[in-house]
Amino acid sequence: MTEDKKNVVAFAQPSKQTAPFRHGPPLSEEVVDAFLPELYNEFVSFIVERVGEVYRPLLMEFVEDHDPPEDKRLVLELNLFWWRVLYDVTENESVSFVEDFCVERKQGLKQNPLMKSWLEEWEKATPKFYYIGEKFGANAFVAVDMVTDETVEVVLIDRKMKEPERGSVVVGTLIPMGDALYFPVTSFYCFDPEVSKEIARPLLYHYKKQLVESPVLEGFVHVLSTALQMERMILEKTTPSFPLKSP
C-alpha cells in the first residue's frame, strides 16, 4: 500500500472525538453560520461536480417520461438527483461522498468533528412525501411525514426556494440543522392543494404497499412515478382541450 493510500485509510477511520450529530439540541449561531451556507454550498458543489453529468441522462429520461408541468421540470430533476445520490450510497458500501469530501478537505474537517458528523447525516437522509401544515415564522412551516405522521419543523434557508402552500403534498429530502429544525436540500416538488386532495389517499395506499414490497429508496421512486402520473391526469382533465376565446 502506498503512503498516500495509508493516509487516506487512516483518515477514513472514525475519529474517537467524533460524536453523532444530535438533531434536537440547539447549535450556537457561530456553528450554524459555519454550516450554512459555506459548508452546505461547498458540499453540494462537490457532489454535483462529481456525479452530475453521470446521473443526468437517466434522470432526464424519467422527467421526460412523466412530463411534469414545464415550470416544475427542473425541481423534479433536482429532487431525483438527490434521490440517486442517496440510492448509490445505500446500495454500494464503497461509495461515500462524505468520506471523499473529507479526504479533499481533511485538515479543516479533522479539526471540526461536528462538521463531519453533520455531513454524515446527509447520507442517512431519505426523500419522502410530506403534507404541509401551519407556518410558524418567516420561511418556516410544519411538515408531516405521510407514512409515519411524524411532524417536523422546516426552515427554507435559501430565500429563493418557493414556499409550499398549506395543505399541499410535497416531495423532498430534509437535512437537520439542530434545535429540531430541518431544511430541504433542494426545493420541494410541490403538488398544488387541489391536486393534493385527489392524490393523497391513493398515494398513501401505494406508498405503504411499496414499503412492504421494496427497499425504501426503490419504493420511493415507484411511488413518485405514480404520483406524477396522477398529477398529469388530473391536470389534463382540468385543462381545456380547445383554445380559450378572447373576451
XYZ file of N, CA and C in Angstrom:
741
model
N 0.855 -1.194 0.000
C 0.000 0.000 0.000
C 0.889 1.241 0.000
N 0.553 2.224 -0.860
C 1.363 3.431 -0.928
C 1.129 4.286 0.308
N 2.062 5.229 0.513
C 1.933 6.108 1.678
C 0.667 6.944 1.595
N 0.317 7.420 0.350
C -0.893 8.216 0.183
C -2.130 7.419 0.569
N -2.164 6.142 0.130
C -3.329 5.314 0.452
C -3.409 5.052 1.952
N -2.254 4.856 2.591
C -2.251 4.664 4.042
C -2.861 5.874 4.732
N -2.486 7.058 4.252
C -3.008 8.280 4.855
C -4.521 8.381 4.691
N -5.015 8.029 3.488
C -6.445 8.094 3.225
C -7.190 7.112 4.114
N -6.688 5.883 4.213
C -7.331 4.867 5.040
C -7.341 5.303 6.497
N -6.228 5.823 6.964
C -6.146 6.267 8.352
C -7.145 7.382 8.622
N -7.275 8.296 7.665
C -8.202 9.403 7.856
C -9.648 8.922 7.847
N -9.914 7.890 7.055
C -11.284 7.392 6.912
C -11.772 6.666 8.155
N -10.870 6.255 9.045
C -11.306 5.577 10.261
C -12.046 6.565 11.157
N -13.138 6.129 11.794
C -13.895 7.042 12.644
C -13.017 7.610 13.760
N -13.109 8.899 13.932
C -12.350 9.548 14.989
C -13.025 9.303 16.334
N -12.223 9.027 17.360
C -12.792 8.818 18.690
C -13.420 10.100 19.221
N -12.991 11.237 18.636
C -13.525 12.510 19.107
C -14.835 12.869 18.415
N -15.202 12.153 17.351
C -16.393 12.486 16.599
C -17.629 11.930 17.283
N -18.534 12.829 17.690
C -19.788 12.418 18.313
C -20.894 12.499 17.275
N -21.930 11.665 17.422
C -23.043 11.744 16.468
C -23.684 13.122 16.512
N -24.129 13.592 15.341
C -24.841 14.861 15.284
C -26.218 14.667 15.911
N -26.567 15.508 16.862
C -27.849 15.369 17.558
C -28.852 16.374 16.992
N -29.998 15.857 16.565
C -30.970 16.693 15.876
C -31.669 17.690 16.787
N -31.860 17.306 18.062
C -32.696 18.110 18.943
C -32.044 19.323 19.566
N -30.852 19.175 20.198
C -30.260 20.310 20.905
C -29.934 21.469 19.968
N -30.119 22.697 20.436
C -29.772 23.855 19.603
C -28.267 23.971 19.410
N -27.888 24.527 18.265
C -26.484 24.798 17.986
C -26.233 26.294 18.136
N -25.011 26.639 18.442
C -24.685 28.058 18.566
C -24.816 28.727 17.200
N -25.037 30.030 17.240
C -25.164 30.788 15.995
C -23.889 30.683 15.164
N -22.748 30.633 15.849
C -21.472 30.535 15.133
C -21.365 29.213 14.377
N -21.820 28.127 14.995
C -21.750 26.819 14.350
C -22.691 26.771 13.152
N -23.921 27.257 13.339
C -24.885 27.262 12.227
C -24.344 28.095 11.077
N -23.749 29.233 11.391
C -23.188 30.089 10.334
C -22.063 29.374 9.598
N -21.324 28.512 10.299
C -20.244 27.762 9.647
C -20.805 26.692 8.718
N -21.916 26.059 9.135
C -22.546 25.041 8.296
C -23.222 25.668 7.078
N -23.949 26.742 7.341
C -24.834 27.328 6.338
C -24.491 28.797 6.141
N -24.169 29.228 4.946
C -24.241 28.412 3.737
C -22.901 27.835 3.257
N -21.790 28.179 3.931
C -20.478 27.850 3.365
C -20.278 26.351 3.142
N -20.389 25.549 4.208
C -20.143 24.120 4.071
C -21.220 23.469 3.205
N -22.459 23.919 3.365
C -23.572 23.414 2.552
C -23.270 23.600 1.062
N -22.927 24.828 0.677
C -22.666 25.115 -0.744
C -21.456 24.335 -1.256
N -20.436 24.231 -0.429
C -19.221 23.540 -0.852
C -19.479 22.049 -1.067
N -20.244 21.446 -0.166
C -20.537 20.017 -0.274
C -21.452 19.730 -1.462
N -22.479 20.555 -1.636
C -23.378 20.389 -2.788
C -22.597 20.505 -4.091
N -21.737 21.503 -4.192
C -20.938 21.686 -5.413
C -20.029 20.489 -5.655
N -19.456 19.957 -4.588
C -18.572 18.795 -4.706
C -19.320 17.605 -5.314
N -20.528 17.327 -4.813
C -21.294 16.175 -5.314
C -21.742 16.409 -6.751
N -22.229 17.609 -7.032
C -22.696 17.905 -8.395
C -21.560 17.765 -9.400
N -20.391 18.283 -9.050
C -19.238 18.165 -9.951
C -18.815 16.715 -10.126
N -18.966 15.914 -9.069
C -18.525 14.529 -9.101
C -19.451 13.655 -9.968
N -20.755 13.818 -9.837
C -21.662 12.865 -10.496
C -22.797 13.513 -11.284
N -22.834 14.823 -11.336
C -23.952 15.494 -12.007
C -24.155 15.036 -13.435
N -23.106 15.054 -14.230
C -23.233 14.684 -15.639
C -23.428 13.182 -15.816
N -22.957 12.393 -14.852
C -23.141 10.933 -14.927
C -24.618 10.584 -14.732
N -25.248 11.236 -13.763
C -26.639 10.921 -13.435
C -27.636 11.534 -14.418
N -27.290 12.674 -15.007
C -28.301 13.492 -15.693
C -29.068 12.760 -16.795
N -28.437 11.983 -17.687
C -29.214 11.337 -18.758
C -30.344 10.457 -18.231
N -30.076 9.657 -17.209
C -31.106 8.780 -16.651
C -32.207 9.597 -15.974
N -31.817 10.653 -15.252
C -32.809 11.483 -14.574
C -33.701 12.195 -15.587
N -33.098 12.697 -16.664
C -33.876 13.394 -17.685
C -34.824 12.439 -18.396
N -34.433 11.184 -18.540
C -35.326 10.189 -19.142
C -36.575 10.018 -18.281
N -36.378 9.973 -16.951
C -37.516 9.866 -16.030
C -38.405 11.103 -16.157
N -37.799 12.287 -16.189
C -38.562 13.531 -16.296
C -39.369 13.550 -17.591
N -38.725 13.201 -18.696
C -39.412 13.209 -19.990
C -40.568 12.215 -19.996
N -40.360 11.045 -19.434
C -41.408 10.018 -19.414
C -42.636 10.474 -18.630
N -42.430 11.301 -17.604
C -43.547 11.692 -16.742
C -44.118 13.067 -17.084
N -43.416 13.819 -17.913
C -43.923 15.077 -18.477
C -44.612 15.973 -17.440
N -43.873 16.417 -16.401
C -44.481 17.301 -15.402
C -44.705 18.692 -16.006
N -45.450 19.561 -15.324
C -45.595 20.936 -15.807
C -44.219 21.565 -16.056
N -44.147 22.365 -17.089
C -42.860 22.927 -17.523
C -42.135 23.644 -16.390
N -42.883 24.367 -15.562
C -42.240 25.152 -14.504
C -41.755 24.295 -13.336
N -42.021 22.973 -13.399
C -41.584 22.090 -12.307
C -40.587 21.028 -12.765
N -40.165 21.098 -14.011
C -39.260 20.076 -14.536
C -37.903 20.102 -13.833
N -37.357 21.313 -13.653
C -36.037 21.427 -13.034
C -36.061 20.953 -11.587
N -37.084 21.345 -10.835
C -37.133 20.949 -9.421
C -37.337 19.442 -9.295
N -38.050 18.830 -10.245
C -38.174 17.373 -10.236
C -36.810 16.738 -10.486
N -36.079 17.256 -11.450
C -34.742 16.718 -11.743
C -33.827 16.833 -10.526
N -33.885 17.964 -9.813
C -33.018 18.165 -8.653
C -33.364 17.193 -7.528
N -34.656 16.969 -7.300
C -35.049 16.005 -6.270
C -34.659 14.594 -6.659
N -34.761 14.252 -7.937
C -34.315 12.950 -8.406
C -32.806 12.794 -8.248
N -32.082 13.877 -8.462
C -30.625 13.838 -8.309
C -30.252 13.417 -6.885
N -30.893 14.040 -5.887
C -30.554 13.709 -4.508
C -31.041 12.322 -4.139
N -32.161 11.900 -4.722
C -32.584 10.508 -4.523
C -31.503 9.564 -5.040
N -30.946 9.851 -6.226
C -29.951 8.954 -6.817
C -28.662 8.941 -5.993
N -28.265 10.097 -5.483
C -27.080 10.154 -4.608
C -27.273 9.226 -3.413
N -28.415 9.334 -2.757
C -28.683 8.522 -1.565
C -28.840 7.051 -1.918
N -29.411 6.776 -3.076
C -29.562 5.387 -3.521
C -28.193 4.748 -3.717
N -27.281 5.452 -4.369
C -25.946 4.898 -4.620
C -25.183 4.671 -3.319
N -25.310 5.585 -2.383
C -24.625 5.432 -1.093
C -25.177 4.223 -0.340
N -26.501 4.039 -0.405
C -27.145 2.938 0.308
C -26.817 1.586 -0.310
N -26.769 1.528 -1.651
C -26.600 0.258 -2.356
C -25.141 -0.172 -2.499
N -24.228 0.767 -2.379
C -22.817 0.458 -2.627
C -21.974 0.884 -1.431
N -21.472 -0.082 -0.691
C -20.715 0.227 0.527
C -19.427 1.000 0.233
N -18.933 0.903 -0.994
C -17.685 1.598 -1.326
C -17.919 3.062 -1.694
N -19.192 3.487 -1.778
C -19.499 4.866 -2.154
C -19.824 5.678 -0.904
N -19.078 6.747 -0.696
C -19.388 7.702 0.366
C -18.887 9.073 -0.077
N -19.827 9.916 -0.459
C -19.440 11.260 -0.872
C -18.874 12.043 0.301
N -19.350 11.754 1.501
C -18.832 12.446 2.689
C -17.365 12.107 2.903
N -17.025 10.813 2.841
C -15.629 10.425 3.037
C -14.725 11.023 1.961
N -15.197 11.007 0.713
C -14.398 11.592 -0.369
C -14.192 13.088 -0.148
N -15.260 13.755 0.269
C -15.181 15.189 0.528
C -14.238 15.472 1.689
N -14.308 14.641 2.725
C -13.447 14.827 3.888
C -11.974 14.616 3.531
N -11.701 13.674 2.641
C -10.320 13.450 2.210
C -9.791 14.690 1.499
N -10.634 15.315 0.679
C -10.197 16.525 -0.022
C -9.952 17.677 0.941
N -10.777 17.732 1.992
C -10.694 18.852 2.937
C -10.184 18.388 4.289
N -9.324 17.375 4.310
C -9.051 16.641 5.538
C -8.588 17.484 6.718
N -7.768 18.463 6.497
C -7.270 19.223 7.647
C -8.386 19.999 8.334
N -9.192 20.704 7.524
C -10.259 21.516 8.094
C -11.287 20.694 8.839
N -11.669 19.547 8.291
C -12.719 18.746 8.909
C -12.190 17.917 10.075
N -10.922 17.546 10.066
C -10.363 16.837 11.212
C -10.375 17.733 12.444
N -10.236 19.028 12.211
C -10.222 19.962 13.330
C -11.633 20.293 13.808
N -12.640 19.891 13.047
C -14.015 20.172 13.451
C -14.875 18.927 13.248
N -14.803 17.950 14.173
C -15.543 16.694 14.010
C -17.052 16.885 13.958
N -17.572 17.980 14.545
C -19.011 18.219 14.478
C -19.457 18.432 13.033
N -18.635 19.116 12.263
C -18.973 19.329 10.854
C -19.034 18.002 10.111
N -18.080 17.127 10.382
C -18.069 15.832 9.705
C -19.305 15.023 10.099
N -19.656 15.034 11.377
C -20.829 14.262 11.808
C -22.102 14.847 11.203
N -22.135 16.178 10.988
C -23.293 16.794 10.336
C -23.389 16.344 8.881
N -22.265 16.336 8.188
C -22.272 15.882 6.794
C -22.727 14.425 6.692
N -22.360 13.619 7.654
C -22.758 12.210 7.612
C -24.269 12.042 7.708
N -24.954 13.047 8.282
C -26.418 12.990 8.329
C -27.019 13.051 6.927
N -26.301 13.671 5.989
C -26.820 13.763 4.624
C -26.984 12.377 4.019
N -26.054 11.481 4.302
C -26.111 10.145 3.715
C -27.095 9.233 4.449
N -27.658 9.709 5.552
C -28.705 8.961 6.252
C -30.100 9.466 5.873
N -30.151 10.568 5.139
C -31.436 11.173 4.795
C -32.200 10.299 3.798
N -33.505 10.494 3.747
C -34.358 9.747 2.833
C -35.359 10.696 2.192
N -35.475 10.695 0.878
C -36.539 11.504 0.256
C -37.902 10.961 0.654
N -38.819 11.856 0.933
C -40.140 11.451 1.418
C -41.235 12.354 0.863
N -42.473 11.894 1.075
C -43.654 12.704 0.804
C -44.129 13.303 2.125
N -44.460 14.595 2.081
C -44.927 15.287 3.276
C -46.217 16.055 2.969
N -47.049 16.202 4.008
C -48.135 17.178 3.989
C -47.573 18.481 4.563
N -47.994 19.598 4.013
C -47.549 20.891 4.539
C -48.631 21.464 5.460
N -48.205 21.807 6.695
C -49.139 22.335 7.684
C -48.928 23.818 7.943
N -49.099 24.199 9.203
C -49.071 25.616 9.617
C -47.689 26.248 9.438
N -47.698 27.547 9.134
C -46.472 28.333 9.198
C -46.215 28.705 10.651
N -44.928 28.872 11.013
C -44.640 29.350 12.366
C -43.573 30.435 12.360
N -43.299 30.991 11.205
C -42.328 32.070 11.096
C -42.029 32.353 9.636
N -41.159 33.319 9.397
C -40.793 33.636 8.028
C -40.067 32.448 7.402
N -40.590 31.957 6.273
C -39.992 30.817 5.570
C -39.879 29.579 6.455
N -40.794 29.417 7.383
C -40.758 28.268 8.297
C -42.173 27.698 8.433
N -42.256 26.375 8.439
C -43.572 25.739 8.481
C -43.430 24.312 8.998
N -44.564 23.714 9.300
C -44.612 22.332 9.775
C -44.863 21.411 8.583
N -44.139 20.292 8.539
C -44.365 19.259 7.527
C -44.635 17.942 8.252
N -45.537 17.140 7.686
C -45.931 15.874 8.310
C -45.578 14.731 7.362
N -44.766 13.796 7.836
C -44.417 12.600 7.071
C -45.700 11.835 6.751
N -45.959 11.574 5.476
C -47.223 10.946 5.078
C -47.378 9.535 5.640
N -46.282 8.820 5.809
C -46.372 7.432 6.261
C -46.398 7.318 7.777
N -45.508 8.031 8.443
C -45.367 7.872 9.896
C -46.180 8.881 10.702
N -46.684 9.945 10.032
C -47.378 11.059 10.706
C -46.441 11.852 11.616
N -45.130 11.611 11.512
C -44.169 12.392 12.298
C -44.174 13.839 11.813
N -44.185 14.763 12.752
C -44.183 16.190 12.432
C -42.770 16.747 12.553
N -42.358 17.508 11.555
C -41.047 18.152 11.599
C -41.216 19.636 11.268
N -40.328 20.428 11.830
C -40.345 21.868 11.560
C -39.268 22.180 10.532
N -39.695 22.848 9.468
C -38.833 23.056 8.301
C -38.566 24.547 8.118
N -37.322 24.882 7.830
C -36.930 26.253 7.538
C -36.306 26.280 6.148
N -36.749 27.208 5.315
C -36.141 27.386 3.994
C -34.954 28.327 4.152
N -33.760 27.764 4.176
C -32.570 28.600 4.393
C -32.237 29.427 3.156
N -32.703 28.972 1.999
C -32.500 29.709 0.755
C -33.788 30.449 0.432
N -33.752 31.761 0.510
C -34.967 32.567 0.300
C -35.494 32.442 -1.128
N -34.672 31.915 -2.048
C -35.131 31.754 -3.432
C -36.025 30.524 -3.587
N -36.004 29.633 -2.601
C -36.862 28.453 -2.671
C -38.317 28.865 -2.513
N -39.173 28.276 -3.318
C -40.601 28.571 -3.244
C -41.200 27.889 -2.019
N -41.933 28.668 -1.232
C -42.568 28.100 -0.038
C -43.821 27.329 -0.445
N -43.941 26.058 -0.055
C -45.115 25.284 -0.443
C -46.372 25.779 0.255
N -47.513 25.583 -0.402
C -48.786 26.025 0.160
C -49.268 25.064 1.242
N -49.920 25.621 2.226
C -50.523 24.794 3.267
C -51.554 23.844 2.629
N -51.558 22.592 3.068
C -52.497 21.620 2.537
C -51.993 20.869 1.321
N -50.790 21.215 0.860
C -50.263 20.541 -0.320
C -49.406 19.336 0.077
N -49.277 18.409 -0.856
C -48.362 17.283 -0.726
C -47.082 17.669 -1.450
N -45.939 17.397 -0.835
C -44.661 17.750 -1.446
C -43.700 16.567 -1.365
N -42.678 16.629 -2.198
C -41.590 15.653 -2.180
C -40.311 16.397 -1.834
N -39.540 15.847 -0.893
C -38.289 16.499 -0.555
C -37.409 15.646 0.344
N -36.167 16.093 0.498
C -35.189 15.431 1.358
C -34.740 16.428 2.410
N -34.979 16.112 3.687
C -34.697 17.054 4.763
C -33.385 16.725 5.464
N -32.640 17.781 5.778
C -31.352 17.690 6.473
C -31.486 18.413 7.820
N -30.985 17.841 8.921
C -31.106 18.500 10.228
C -30.175 19.702 10.349
N -30.620 20.701 11.089
C -29.764 21.856 11.352
C -29.729 22.189 12.838
N -30.054 21.205 13.687
C -30.047 21.425 15.128
C -31.326 22.105 15.595
N -31.573 22.059 16.912
C -32.744 22.681 17.514
C -34.036 22.088 16.951
N -33.995 20.797 16.531
C -35.140 20.077 15.965
C -35.688 20.742 14.712
N -34.839 21.485 14.023
C -35.222 22.121 12.759
C -34.554 21.392 11.597
N -35.219 21.440 10.423
C -34.706 20.784 9.229
C -34.818 21.735 8.049
N -33.997 21.486 7.028
C -34.132 22.257 5.800
C -34.069 21.304 4.603
N -34.755 21.634 3.504
C -34.697 20.778 2.324
C -33.390 21.000 1.573
N -32.785 19.915 1.124
C -31.507 20.028 0.426
C -31.685 20.752 -0.902
N -32.865 20.676 -1.480
C -33.226 21.465 -2.657
C -34.710 21.764 -2.552
N -35.233 22.592 -3.435
C -36.650 22.962 -3.368
C -37.552 21.731 -3.417
N -38.649 21.781 -2.668
C -39.635 20.706 -2.726
C -40.261 20.635 -4.121
N -40.596 19.410 -4.533
C -41.514 19.267 -5.665
C -42.902 19.322 -5.053
N -43.706 20.304 -5.474
C -44.993 20.553 -4.823
C -46.166 20.195 -5.735
N -47.107 19.453 -5.181
C -48.388 19.235 -5.835
C -49.335 20.288 -5.272
N -50.037 21.029 -6.145
C -50.868 22.111 -5.610
C -51.992 21.523 -4.750
N -52.598 22.335 -3.860
C -53.570 21.807 -2.897
C -54.719 21.021 -3.527
N -55.223 21.461 -4.684
C -56.344 20.755 -5.308
C -55.914 19.385 -5.817
N -54.752 19.320 -6.445
C -54.220 18.028 -6.887
C -53.939 17.154 -5.672
N -53.392 17.760 -4.629
C -53.046 17.017 -3.414
C -54.260 16.323 -2.813
N -55.403 16.997 -2.829
C -56.627 16.399 -2.270
C -56.981 15.102 -2.996
N -56.780 15.097 -4.308
C -57.172 13.926 -5.095
C -56.161 12.784 -5.005
N -54.902 13.122 -4.834
C -53.889 12.061 -4.870
C -53.535 11.527 -3.488
N -53.886 12.255 -2.417
C -53.380 11.910 -1.077
C -53.731 10.479 -0.678
N -54.999 10.095 -0.772
C -55.406 8.777 -0.288
C -54.818 7.645 -1.143
N -54.981 7.676 -2.498
C -54.369 6.596 -3.296
C -52.850 6.579 -3.185
N -52.251 7.768 -3.029
C -50.800 7.836 -2.902
C -50.337 7.141 -1.626
N -51.040 7.393 -0.529
C -50.677 6.773 0.738
C -50.812 5.255 0.654
N -51.839 4.780 -0.036
C -52.021 3.331 -0.220
C -50.817 2.733 -0.967
N -50.442 3.356 -2.091
C -49.309 2.852 -2.876
C -48.005 2.950 -2.087
N -47.874 4.024 -1.327
C -46.656 4.254 -0.557
C -46.452 3.130 0.459
N -47.489 2.846 1.240
C -47.375 1.799 2.267
C -47.164 0.427 1.626
N -47.807 0.187 0.488
C -47.654 -1.084 -0.220
C -46.215 -1.248 -0.709
N -45.643 -0.189 -1.266
C -44.271 -0.257 -1.768
C -43.267 -0.454 -0.642
N -43.513 0.142 0.506
C -42.590 -0.008 1.628
C -42.534 -1.450 2.122
N -43.629 -2.187 1.916
C -43.652 -3.606 2.284
C -42.928 -4.437 1.233
N -43.099 -4.067 -0.044
C -42.609 -4.898 -1.147
C -41.193 -4.546 -1.598
N -40.721 -3.328 -1.323
C -39.433 -2.883 -1.877
C -38.607 -2.173 -0.815
N -37.272 -2.128 -0.996
C -36.449 -1.274 -0.130
C -36.944 0.173 -0.211
N -36.691 0.941 0.827
C -37.264 2.281 0.959
C -36.998 3.158 -0.254
N -35.751 3.240 -0.693
C -35.427 4.158 -1.787
C -35.967 3.676 -3.125
N -36.026 2.369 -3.326
C -36.650 1.852 -4.543
C -38.148 2.114 -4.513
N -38.751 1.842 -3.371
C -40.185 2.073 -3.230
C -40.538 3.530 -3.469
N -39.694 4.441 -2.969
C -39.970 5.871 -3.116
C -40.115 6.259 -4.581
N -39.185 5.837 -5.429
C -39.227 6.290 -6.814
C -40.423 5.691 -7.555
N -40.870 4.490 -7.157
C -42.089 3.920 -7.744
C -43.312 4.759 -7.352
N -43.355 5.170 -6.088
C -44.470 5.986 -5.618
C -44.434 7.361 -6.280
N -43.242 7.927 -6.435
C -43.116 9.217 -7.114
C -43.648 9.116 -8.545
N -43.323 8.034 -9.223
C -43.832 7.824 -10.573
C -45.358 7.804 -10.589
N -45.947 7.085 -9.634
C -47.409 7.017 -9.537
C -48.003 8.398 -9.290
N -47.389 9.163 -8.366
C -47.889 10.494 -8.034
C -47.834 11.427 -9.245
N -46.768 11.361 -10.008
C -46.622 12.224 -11.185
C -47.625 11.851 -12.275
N -47.886 10.562 -12.423
C -48.888 10.135 -13.408
C -50.278 10.611 -12.994
N -50.591 10.528 -11.703
C -51.886 11.021 -11.228
C -51.986 12.529 -11.420
N -50.900 13.249 -11.110
C -50.909 14.699 -11.296
C -51.180 15.052 -12.749
N -50.519 14.379 -13.660
C -50.694 14.690 -15.084
C -52.133 14.432 -15.526
N -52.723 13.309 -15.086
C -54.108 13.000 -15.467
C -55.076 14.047 -14.924
N -54.864 14.491 -13.688
C -55.746 15.499 -13.087
C -55.617 16.825 -13.820
N -54.370 17.222 -14.117
C -54.160 18.498 -14.810
C -54.723 18.464 -16.230
N -54.581 17.326 -16.907
C -55.126 17.209 -18.262
C -56.650 17.256 -18.237
N -57.238 16.700 -17.197
C -58.698 16.679 -17.059
C -59.250 18.079 -16.824
N -58.483 18.923 -16.128
C -58.966 20.260 -15.776
C -58.502 21.337 -16.746
N -57.684 20.959 -17.737
C -57.198 21.926 -18.725
C -58.053 21.839 -19.977
N -58.640 22.958 -20.445
C -59.467 22.896 -21.654
C -58.664 22.369 -22.848
N -59.285 21.530 -23.654
C -58.607 20.958 -24.824
C -58.775 21.839 -26.049
N -59.450 23.002 -25.893
C -59.652 23.925 -27.013
C -59.137 25.295 -26.583
N -58.712 26.115 -27.561
C -58.191 27.429 -27.180
C -59.282 28.316 -26.599
N -58.941 29.026 -25.550
C -59.901 29.951 -24.944
C -60.100 31.176 -25.834
N -61.316 31.594 -25.950
C -61.596 32.784 -26.781
C -61.340 34.061 -25.979
N -60.848 35.049 -26.671
C -60.645 36.343 -26.020
C -61.989 36.966 -25.753
N -62.110 37.689 -24.632
C -63.401 38.341 -24.336
C -63.716 39.440 -25.350
